[in-house]
mmCIF file of C-alpha atoms in Angstrom:
data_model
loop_
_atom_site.group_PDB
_atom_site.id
_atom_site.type_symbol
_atom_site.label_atom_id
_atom_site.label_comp_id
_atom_site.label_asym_id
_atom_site.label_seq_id
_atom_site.Cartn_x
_atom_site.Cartn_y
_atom_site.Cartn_z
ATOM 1 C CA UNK A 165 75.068 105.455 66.526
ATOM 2 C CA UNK A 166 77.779 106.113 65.131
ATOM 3 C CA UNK A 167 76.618 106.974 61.236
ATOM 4 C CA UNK A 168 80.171 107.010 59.982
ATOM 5 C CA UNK A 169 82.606 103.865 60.750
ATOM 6 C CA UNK A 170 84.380 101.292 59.242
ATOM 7 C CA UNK A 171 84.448 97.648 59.397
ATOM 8 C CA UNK A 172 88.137 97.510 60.388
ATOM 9 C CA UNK A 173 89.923 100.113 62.146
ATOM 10 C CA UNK A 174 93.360 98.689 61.398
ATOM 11 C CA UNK A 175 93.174 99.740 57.710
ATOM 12 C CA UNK A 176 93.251 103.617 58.976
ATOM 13 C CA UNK A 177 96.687 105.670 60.204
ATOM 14 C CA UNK A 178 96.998 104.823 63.864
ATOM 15 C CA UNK A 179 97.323 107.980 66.521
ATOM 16 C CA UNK A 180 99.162 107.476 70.045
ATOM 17 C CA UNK A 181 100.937 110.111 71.976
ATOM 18 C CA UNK A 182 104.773 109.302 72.202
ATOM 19 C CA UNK A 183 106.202 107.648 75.104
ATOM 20 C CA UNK A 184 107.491 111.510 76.852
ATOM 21 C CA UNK A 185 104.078 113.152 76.866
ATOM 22 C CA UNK A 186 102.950 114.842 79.772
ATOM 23 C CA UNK A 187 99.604 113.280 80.733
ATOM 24 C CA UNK A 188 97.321 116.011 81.689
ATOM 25 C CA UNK A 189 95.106 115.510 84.859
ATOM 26 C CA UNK A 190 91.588 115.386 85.465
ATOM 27 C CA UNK A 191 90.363 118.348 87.381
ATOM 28 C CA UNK A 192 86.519 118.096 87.462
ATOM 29 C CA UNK A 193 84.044 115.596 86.236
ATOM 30 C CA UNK A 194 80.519 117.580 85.797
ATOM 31 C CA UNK A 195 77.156 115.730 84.870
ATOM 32 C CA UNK A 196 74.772 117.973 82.764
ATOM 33 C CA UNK A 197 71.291 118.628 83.328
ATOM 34 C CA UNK A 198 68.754 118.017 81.437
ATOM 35 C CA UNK A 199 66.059 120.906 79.942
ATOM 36 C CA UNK A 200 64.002 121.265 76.474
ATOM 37 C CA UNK A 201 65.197 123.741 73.577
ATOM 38 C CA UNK A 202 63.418 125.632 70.928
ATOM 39 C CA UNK A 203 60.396 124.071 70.607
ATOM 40 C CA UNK A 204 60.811 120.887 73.298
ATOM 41 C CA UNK A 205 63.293 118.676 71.757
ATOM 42 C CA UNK A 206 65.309 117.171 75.130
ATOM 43 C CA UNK A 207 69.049 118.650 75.731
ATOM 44 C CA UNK A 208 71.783 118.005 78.304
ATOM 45 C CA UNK A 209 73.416 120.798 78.728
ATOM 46 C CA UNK A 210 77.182 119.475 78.908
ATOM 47 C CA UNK A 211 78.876 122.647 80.493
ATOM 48 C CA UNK A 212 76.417 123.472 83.061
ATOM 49 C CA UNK A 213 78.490 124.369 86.378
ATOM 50 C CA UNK A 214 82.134 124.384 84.678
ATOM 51 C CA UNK A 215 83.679 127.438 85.443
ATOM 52 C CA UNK A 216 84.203 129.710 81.938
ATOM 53 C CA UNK A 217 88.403 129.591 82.319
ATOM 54 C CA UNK A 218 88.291 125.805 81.536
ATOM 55 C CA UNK A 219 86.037 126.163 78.441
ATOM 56 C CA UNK A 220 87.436 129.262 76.613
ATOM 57 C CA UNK A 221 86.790 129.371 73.610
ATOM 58 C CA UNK A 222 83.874 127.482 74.025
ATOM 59 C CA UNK A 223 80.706 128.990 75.207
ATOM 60 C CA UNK A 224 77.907 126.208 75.545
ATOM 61 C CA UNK A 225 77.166 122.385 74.059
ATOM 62 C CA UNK A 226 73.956 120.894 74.065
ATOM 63 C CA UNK A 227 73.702 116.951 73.457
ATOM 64 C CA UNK A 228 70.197 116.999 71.341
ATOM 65 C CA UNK A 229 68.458 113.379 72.265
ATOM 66 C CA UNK A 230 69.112 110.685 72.029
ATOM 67 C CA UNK A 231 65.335 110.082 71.448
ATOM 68 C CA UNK A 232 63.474 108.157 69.166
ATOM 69 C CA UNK A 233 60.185 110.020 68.153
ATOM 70 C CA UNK A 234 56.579 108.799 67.085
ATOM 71 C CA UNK A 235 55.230 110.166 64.065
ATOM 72 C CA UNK A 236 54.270 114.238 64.618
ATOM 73 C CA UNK A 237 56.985 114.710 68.043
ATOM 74 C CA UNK A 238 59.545 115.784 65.840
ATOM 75 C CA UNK A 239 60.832 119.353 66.896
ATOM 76 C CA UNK A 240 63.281 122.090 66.153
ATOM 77 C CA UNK A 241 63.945 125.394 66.654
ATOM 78 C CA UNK A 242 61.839 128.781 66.013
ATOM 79 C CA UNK A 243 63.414 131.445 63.944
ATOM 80 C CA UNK A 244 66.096 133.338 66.186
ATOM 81 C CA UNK A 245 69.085 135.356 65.799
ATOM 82 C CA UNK A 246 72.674 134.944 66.395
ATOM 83 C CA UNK A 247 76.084 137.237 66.393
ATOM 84 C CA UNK A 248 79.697 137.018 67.621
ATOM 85 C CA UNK A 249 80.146 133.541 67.586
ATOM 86 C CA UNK A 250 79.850 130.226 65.279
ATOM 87 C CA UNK A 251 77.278 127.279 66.122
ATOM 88 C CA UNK A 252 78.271 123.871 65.622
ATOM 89 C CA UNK A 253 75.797 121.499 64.489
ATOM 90 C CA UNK A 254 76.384 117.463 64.384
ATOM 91 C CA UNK A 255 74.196 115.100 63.454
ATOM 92 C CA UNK A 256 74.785 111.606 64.733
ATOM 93 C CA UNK A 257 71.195 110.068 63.547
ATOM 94 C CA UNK A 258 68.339 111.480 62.144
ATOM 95 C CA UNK A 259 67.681 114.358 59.759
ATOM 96 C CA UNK A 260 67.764 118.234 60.612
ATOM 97 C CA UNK A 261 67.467 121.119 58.067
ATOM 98 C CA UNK A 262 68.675 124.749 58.074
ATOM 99 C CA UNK A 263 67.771 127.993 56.790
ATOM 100 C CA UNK A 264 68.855 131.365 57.013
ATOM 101 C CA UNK A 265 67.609 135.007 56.407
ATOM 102 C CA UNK A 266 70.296 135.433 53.988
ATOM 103 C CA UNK A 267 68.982 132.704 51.757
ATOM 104 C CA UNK A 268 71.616 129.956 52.914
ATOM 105 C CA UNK A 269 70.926 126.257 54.111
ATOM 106 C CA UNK A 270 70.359 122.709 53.688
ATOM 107 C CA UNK A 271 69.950 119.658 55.224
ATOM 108 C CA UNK A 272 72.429 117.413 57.219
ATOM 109 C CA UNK A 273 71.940 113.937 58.482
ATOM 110 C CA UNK A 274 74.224 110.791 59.516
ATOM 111 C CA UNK A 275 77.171 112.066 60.256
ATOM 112 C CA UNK A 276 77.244 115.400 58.889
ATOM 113 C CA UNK A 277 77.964 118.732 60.439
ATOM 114 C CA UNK A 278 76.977 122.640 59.271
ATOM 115 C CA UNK A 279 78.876 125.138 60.385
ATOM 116 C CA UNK A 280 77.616 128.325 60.641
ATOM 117 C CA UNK A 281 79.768 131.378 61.580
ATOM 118 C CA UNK A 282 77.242 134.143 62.696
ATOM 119 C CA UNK A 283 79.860 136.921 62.764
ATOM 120 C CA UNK A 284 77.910 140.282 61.985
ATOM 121 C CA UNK A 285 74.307 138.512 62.428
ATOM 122 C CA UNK A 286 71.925 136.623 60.651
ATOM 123 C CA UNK A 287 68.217 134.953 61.399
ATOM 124 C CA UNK A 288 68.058 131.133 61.202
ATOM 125 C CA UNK A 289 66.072 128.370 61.953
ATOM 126 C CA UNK A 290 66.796 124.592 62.463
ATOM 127 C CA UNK A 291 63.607 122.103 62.280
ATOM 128 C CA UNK A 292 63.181 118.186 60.670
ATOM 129 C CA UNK A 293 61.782 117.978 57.381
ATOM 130 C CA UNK A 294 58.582 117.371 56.851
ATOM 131 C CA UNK A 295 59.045 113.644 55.962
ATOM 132 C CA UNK A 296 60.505 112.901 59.966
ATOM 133 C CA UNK A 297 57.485 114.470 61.352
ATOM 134 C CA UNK A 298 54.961 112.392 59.486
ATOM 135 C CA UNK A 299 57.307 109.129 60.062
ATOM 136 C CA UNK A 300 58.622 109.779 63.428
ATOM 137 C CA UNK A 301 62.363 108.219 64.441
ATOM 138 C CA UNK A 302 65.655 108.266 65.750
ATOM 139 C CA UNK A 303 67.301 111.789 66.139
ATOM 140 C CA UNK A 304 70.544 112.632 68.321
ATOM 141 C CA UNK A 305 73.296 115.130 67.654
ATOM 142 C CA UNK A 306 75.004 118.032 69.556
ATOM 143 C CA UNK A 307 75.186 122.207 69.152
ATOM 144 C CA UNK A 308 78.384 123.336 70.376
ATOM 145 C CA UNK A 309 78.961 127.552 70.458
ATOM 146 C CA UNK A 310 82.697 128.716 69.450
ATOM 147 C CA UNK A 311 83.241 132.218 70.477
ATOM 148 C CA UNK A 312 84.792 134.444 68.232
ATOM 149 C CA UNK A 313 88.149 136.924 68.901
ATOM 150 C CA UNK A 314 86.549 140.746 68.768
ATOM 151 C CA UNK A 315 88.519 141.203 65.619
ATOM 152 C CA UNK A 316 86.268 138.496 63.884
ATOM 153 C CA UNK A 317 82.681 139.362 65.618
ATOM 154 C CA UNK A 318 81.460 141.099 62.547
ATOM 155 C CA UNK A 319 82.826 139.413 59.927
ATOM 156 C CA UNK A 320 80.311 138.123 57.122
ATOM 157 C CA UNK A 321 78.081 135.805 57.858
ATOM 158 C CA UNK A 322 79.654 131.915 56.449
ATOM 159 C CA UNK A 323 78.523 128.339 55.956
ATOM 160 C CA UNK A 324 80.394 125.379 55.960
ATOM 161 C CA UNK A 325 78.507 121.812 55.586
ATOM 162 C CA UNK A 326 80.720 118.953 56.328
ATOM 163 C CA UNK A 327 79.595 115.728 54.891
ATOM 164 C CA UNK A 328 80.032 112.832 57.162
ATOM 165 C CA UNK A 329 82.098 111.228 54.200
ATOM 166 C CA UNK A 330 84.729 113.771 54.888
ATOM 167 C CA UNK A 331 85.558 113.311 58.284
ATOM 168 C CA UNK A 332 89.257 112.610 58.924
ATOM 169 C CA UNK A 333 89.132 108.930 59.764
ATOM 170 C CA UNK A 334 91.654 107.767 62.624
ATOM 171 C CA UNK A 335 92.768 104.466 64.837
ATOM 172 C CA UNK A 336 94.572 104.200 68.022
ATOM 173 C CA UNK A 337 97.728 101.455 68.277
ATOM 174 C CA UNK A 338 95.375 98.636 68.329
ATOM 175 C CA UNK A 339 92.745 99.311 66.595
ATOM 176 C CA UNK A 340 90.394 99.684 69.453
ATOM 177 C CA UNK A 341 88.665 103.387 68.684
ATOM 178 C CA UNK A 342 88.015 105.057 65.672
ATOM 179 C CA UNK A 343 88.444 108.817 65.910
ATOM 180 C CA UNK A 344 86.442 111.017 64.000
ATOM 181 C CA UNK A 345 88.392 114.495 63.752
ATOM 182 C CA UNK A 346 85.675 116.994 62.589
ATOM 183 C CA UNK A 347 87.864 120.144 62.972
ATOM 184 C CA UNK A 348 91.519 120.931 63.921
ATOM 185 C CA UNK A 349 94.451 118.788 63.689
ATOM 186 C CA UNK A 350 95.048 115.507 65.757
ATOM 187 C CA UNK A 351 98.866 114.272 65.240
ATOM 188 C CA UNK A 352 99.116 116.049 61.801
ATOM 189 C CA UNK A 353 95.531 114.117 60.577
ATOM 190 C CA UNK A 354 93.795 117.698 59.887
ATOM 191 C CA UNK A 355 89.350 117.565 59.947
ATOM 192 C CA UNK A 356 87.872 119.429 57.472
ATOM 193 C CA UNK A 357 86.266 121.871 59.762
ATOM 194 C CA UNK A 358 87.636 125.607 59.360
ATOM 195 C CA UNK A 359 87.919 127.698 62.325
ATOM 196 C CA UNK A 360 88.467 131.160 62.978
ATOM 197 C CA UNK A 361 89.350 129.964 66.983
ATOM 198 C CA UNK A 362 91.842 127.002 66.809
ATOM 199 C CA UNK A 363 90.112 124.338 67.951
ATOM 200 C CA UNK A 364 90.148 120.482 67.766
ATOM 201 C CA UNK A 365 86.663 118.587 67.788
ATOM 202 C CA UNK A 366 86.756 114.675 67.390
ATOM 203 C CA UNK A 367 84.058 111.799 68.117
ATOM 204 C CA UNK A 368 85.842 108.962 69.455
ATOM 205 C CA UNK A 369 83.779 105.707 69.550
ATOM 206 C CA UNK A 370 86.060 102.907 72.396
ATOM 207 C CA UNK A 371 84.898 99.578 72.148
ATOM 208 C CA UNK A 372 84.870 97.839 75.508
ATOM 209 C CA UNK A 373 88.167 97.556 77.356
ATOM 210 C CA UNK A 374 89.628 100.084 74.835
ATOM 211 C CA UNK A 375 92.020 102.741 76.037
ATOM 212 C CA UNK A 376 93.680 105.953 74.064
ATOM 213 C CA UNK A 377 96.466 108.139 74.871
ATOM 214 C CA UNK A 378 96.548 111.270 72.107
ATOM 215 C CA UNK A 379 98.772 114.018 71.688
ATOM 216 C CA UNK A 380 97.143 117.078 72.792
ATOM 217 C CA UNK A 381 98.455 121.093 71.801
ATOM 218 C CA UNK A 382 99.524 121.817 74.856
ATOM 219 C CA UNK A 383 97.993 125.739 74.655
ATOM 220 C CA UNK A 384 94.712 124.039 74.070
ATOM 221 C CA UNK A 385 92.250 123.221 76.642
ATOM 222 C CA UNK A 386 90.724 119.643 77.116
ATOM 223 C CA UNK A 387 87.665 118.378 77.488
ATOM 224 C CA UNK A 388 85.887 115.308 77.128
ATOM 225 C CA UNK A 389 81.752 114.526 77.189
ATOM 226 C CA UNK A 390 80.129 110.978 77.035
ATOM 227 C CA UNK A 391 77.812 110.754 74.436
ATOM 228 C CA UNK A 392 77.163 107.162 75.787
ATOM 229 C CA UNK A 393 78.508 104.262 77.590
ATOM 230 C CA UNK A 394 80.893 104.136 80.765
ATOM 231 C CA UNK A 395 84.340 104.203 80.896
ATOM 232 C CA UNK A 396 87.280 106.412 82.758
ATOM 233 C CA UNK A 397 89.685 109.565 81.833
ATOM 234 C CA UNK A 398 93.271 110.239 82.851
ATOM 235 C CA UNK A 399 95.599 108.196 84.087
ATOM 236 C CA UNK A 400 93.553 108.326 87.325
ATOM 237 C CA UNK A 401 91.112 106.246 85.735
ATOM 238 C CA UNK A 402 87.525 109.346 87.306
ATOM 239 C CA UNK A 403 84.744 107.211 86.049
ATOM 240 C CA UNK A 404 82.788 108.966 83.328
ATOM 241 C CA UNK A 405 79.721 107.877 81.598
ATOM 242 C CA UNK A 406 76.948 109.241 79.845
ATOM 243 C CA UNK A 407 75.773 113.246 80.398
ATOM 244 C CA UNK A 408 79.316 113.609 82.232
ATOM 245 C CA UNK A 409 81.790 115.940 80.962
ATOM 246 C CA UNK A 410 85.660 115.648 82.061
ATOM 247 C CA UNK A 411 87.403 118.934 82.264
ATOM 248 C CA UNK A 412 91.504 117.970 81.985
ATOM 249 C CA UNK A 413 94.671 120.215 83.464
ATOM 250 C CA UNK A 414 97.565 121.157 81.348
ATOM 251 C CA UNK A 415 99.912 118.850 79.767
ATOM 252 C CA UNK A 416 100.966 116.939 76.349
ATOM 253 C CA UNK A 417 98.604 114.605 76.218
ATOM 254 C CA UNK A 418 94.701 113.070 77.332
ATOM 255 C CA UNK A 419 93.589 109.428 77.968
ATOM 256 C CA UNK A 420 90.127 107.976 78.039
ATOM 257 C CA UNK A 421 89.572 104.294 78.726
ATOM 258 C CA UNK A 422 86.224 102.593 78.234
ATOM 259 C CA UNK A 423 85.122 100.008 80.756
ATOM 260 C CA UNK A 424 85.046 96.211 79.750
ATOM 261 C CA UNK A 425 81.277 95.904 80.213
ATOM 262 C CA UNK A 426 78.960 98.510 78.781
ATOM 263 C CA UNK A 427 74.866 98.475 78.404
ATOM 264 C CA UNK A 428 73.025 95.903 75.918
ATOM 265 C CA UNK A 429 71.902 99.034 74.127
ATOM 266 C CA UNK A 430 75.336 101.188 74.439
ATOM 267 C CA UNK A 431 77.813 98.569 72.988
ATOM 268 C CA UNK A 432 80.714 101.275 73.272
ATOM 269 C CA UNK A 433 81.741 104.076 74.842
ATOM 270 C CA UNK A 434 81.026 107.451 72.914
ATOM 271 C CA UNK A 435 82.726 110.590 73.646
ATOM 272 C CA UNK A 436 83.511 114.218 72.241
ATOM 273 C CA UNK A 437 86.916 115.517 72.522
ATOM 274 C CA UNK A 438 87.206 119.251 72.726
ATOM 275 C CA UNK A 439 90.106 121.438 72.620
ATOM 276 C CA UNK A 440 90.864 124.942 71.921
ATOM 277 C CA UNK A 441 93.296 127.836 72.705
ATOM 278 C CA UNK A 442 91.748 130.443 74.900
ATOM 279 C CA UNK A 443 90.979 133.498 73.427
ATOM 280 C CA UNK A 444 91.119 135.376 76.976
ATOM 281 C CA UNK A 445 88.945 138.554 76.338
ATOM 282 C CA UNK A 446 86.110 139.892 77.905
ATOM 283 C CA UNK A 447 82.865 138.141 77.515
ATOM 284 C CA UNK A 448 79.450 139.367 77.201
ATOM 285 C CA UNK A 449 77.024 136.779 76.693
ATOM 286 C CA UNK A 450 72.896 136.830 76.846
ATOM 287 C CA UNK A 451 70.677 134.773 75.006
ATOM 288 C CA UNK A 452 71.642 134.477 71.579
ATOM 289 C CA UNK A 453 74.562 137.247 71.553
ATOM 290 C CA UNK A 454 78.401 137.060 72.249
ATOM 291 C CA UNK A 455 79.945 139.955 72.483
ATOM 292 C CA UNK A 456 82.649 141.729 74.193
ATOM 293 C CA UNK A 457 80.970 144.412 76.157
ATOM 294 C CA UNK A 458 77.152 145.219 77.597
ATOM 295 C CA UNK A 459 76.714 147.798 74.520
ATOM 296 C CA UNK A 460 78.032 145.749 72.173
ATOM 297 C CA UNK A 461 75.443 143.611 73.425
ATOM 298 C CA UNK A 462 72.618 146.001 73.347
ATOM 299 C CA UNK A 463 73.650 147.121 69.944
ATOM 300 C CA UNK A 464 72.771 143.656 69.241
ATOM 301 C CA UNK A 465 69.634 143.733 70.643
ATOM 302 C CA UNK A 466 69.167 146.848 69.186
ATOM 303 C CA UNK A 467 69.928 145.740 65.553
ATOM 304 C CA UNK A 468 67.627 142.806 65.975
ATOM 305 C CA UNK A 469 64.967 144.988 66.962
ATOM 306 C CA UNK A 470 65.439 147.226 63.855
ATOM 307 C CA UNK A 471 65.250 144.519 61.631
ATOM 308 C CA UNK A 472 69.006 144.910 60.906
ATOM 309 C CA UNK A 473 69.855 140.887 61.329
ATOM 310 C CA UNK A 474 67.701 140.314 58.365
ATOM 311 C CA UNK A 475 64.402 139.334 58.127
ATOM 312 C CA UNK A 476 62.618 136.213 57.474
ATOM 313 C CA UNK A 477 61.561 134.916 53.989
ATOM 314 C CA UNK A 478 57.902 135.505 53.409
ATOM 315 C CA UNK A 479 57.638 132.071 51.938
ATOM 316 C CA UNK A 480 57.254 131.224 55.838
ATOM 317 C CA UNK A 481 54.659 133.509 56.123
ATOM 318 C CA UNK A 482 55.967 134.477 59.885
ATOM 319 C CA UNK A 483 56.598 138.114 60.691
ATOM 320 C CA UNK A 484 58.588 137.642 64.078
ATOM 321 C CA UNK A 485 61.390 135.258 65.016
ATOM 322 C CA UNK A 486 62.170 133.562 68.551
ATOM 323 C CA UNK A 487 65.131 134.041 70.429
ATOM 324 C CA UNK A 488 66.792 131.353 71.283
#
């Protein structure tokens, strides 16, 4: 880990909040649980226990590993549906391909992220290819749910797959992190990630002793979840480290700071930065549905049960589909 870096830092445009941002404060530092998903692969969940006001528009994330599997542990998901909302998959190592009922998919590895807006509904399924579960090996990523505004719930299904290569690229003053913006716009350095829900997502990798101070929207929310290592957020300096998500308070800017000695097998401090402006409407969320109200929900349900979210290609031979 990382798949995507450079060999020097200093060679990319340099990001540092200016000298009269407000620094926003840290008001909780949660550590997420751990569980099994779809069909046993190990998850933290990273929101478990933060109260819903601090992560609007964000619904869930699930770190996915780290784990390194022997040949034939390899696992994904079953097919399920999903609707009102977009699902955020990045791949830090290994291999993970996706299909849908609508005849979309691929495969994204090292770096890479897909994208998919559920909107209206759809049936999909996310599993490693054949070729991992014979070899076995290293696989580690995170799902992250977006919720959608009501206006957009039943829009058209939509992929995006963002190549690792395309990643906006980013430095702090002195070179110490390299930023990773996925989606949204960090100091005018847009990702290539398009949203429906203005968001910023970026994987910041802090070698040891490294601090950074960005520039933060200030009608976004902040967040912050340790992929791996130690370090500290906010000028406070809460100790974070791996599992741990830091929820911040309101202000111009965020600061995370990793510490000066990390683990033989974590040489730096990994962390997701989330941000995103609140869409502040009712939310109706059960299993793999986000809606806005119970029958909107049981619609759902309802068109699931009818067949209505699609079906799944006979090529699978499978007549039903799990829910995640």
């Amino acid at each position: 880990m990382p798949a995507v870096t450079v060999e020097n830092p200093l060679t990319l445009p340099r990001v540092t909040a200016p000298a009269d941002a407000v620094a926003r404060p840290v008001l909780t530092v949660t550590t997420a649980p751990s569980g099994f998903e779809g069909e046993g692969f190990p998850v933290r969940r990273a929101f478990a226990g933060i109260n819903y006001r601090h992560l609007d528009p964000f619904i869930m994330m699930d770190q996915m590993g780290e784990v390194d599997y022997a040949p034939g542990e390899p696992k994904g998901t079953p097919w399920h549906p999903h609707r009102g909302f977009e699902t955020v998959t990045y791949i830090i190592d290994g291999v993970f391909d996706h299909q849908d009922s609508n005849g979309g998919g691929g495969t994204i590895t090292n770096g890479d992220t897909q994208w998919m807006t559920a909107g209206a509904g759809l049936l999909h399924i996310e599993a490693p290819p054949e070729s991992l579960v014979v070899s076995g090996g290293l696989f580690h990523g995170l799902q992250l749910w977006v919720n959608l505004p009501a206006r957009d719930k039943m829009m058209p299904p939509r992929y995006q797959d963002i190549r690792g290569g395309s990643v906006q690229l980013l430095t702090s003053a002195d070179g110490g992190a390299l930023l990773r913006v996925i989606a949204g716009d960090l100091d005018g350095h847009a990702g290539p990630g398009v949203t429906h829900t203005p968001i910023a997502m970026v994987h910041a990798t802090l070698a040891p002793g490294a601090e950074i101070t960005l520039p933060w929207r200030e009608d976004f929310n902040g967040l912050a979840y340790v992929l791996a290592g130690r370090g500290s957020v906010g000028a406070e300096r809460r100790p974070v480290r791996l599992g741990q998500t830091a929820v911040f308070g309101e202000g111009s800017s965020l600061t995370v700071r990793a510490d000066e000695q990390q683990d033989s097998h974590t040489p730096d401090l990994e962390v997701v930065l989330l941000g995103g402006r609140p869409i502040r409407e009712p939310m109706a969320h059960y299993g793999p549905f986000v809606m806005n109200t119970r029958d909107e929900l049981q619609q759902a349900f309802e068109d699931f049960q009818k067949g209505r979210l699609g079906t799944i290609p006979a090529v699978h031979g499978m007549t039903e589909s799990g829910i995640r």
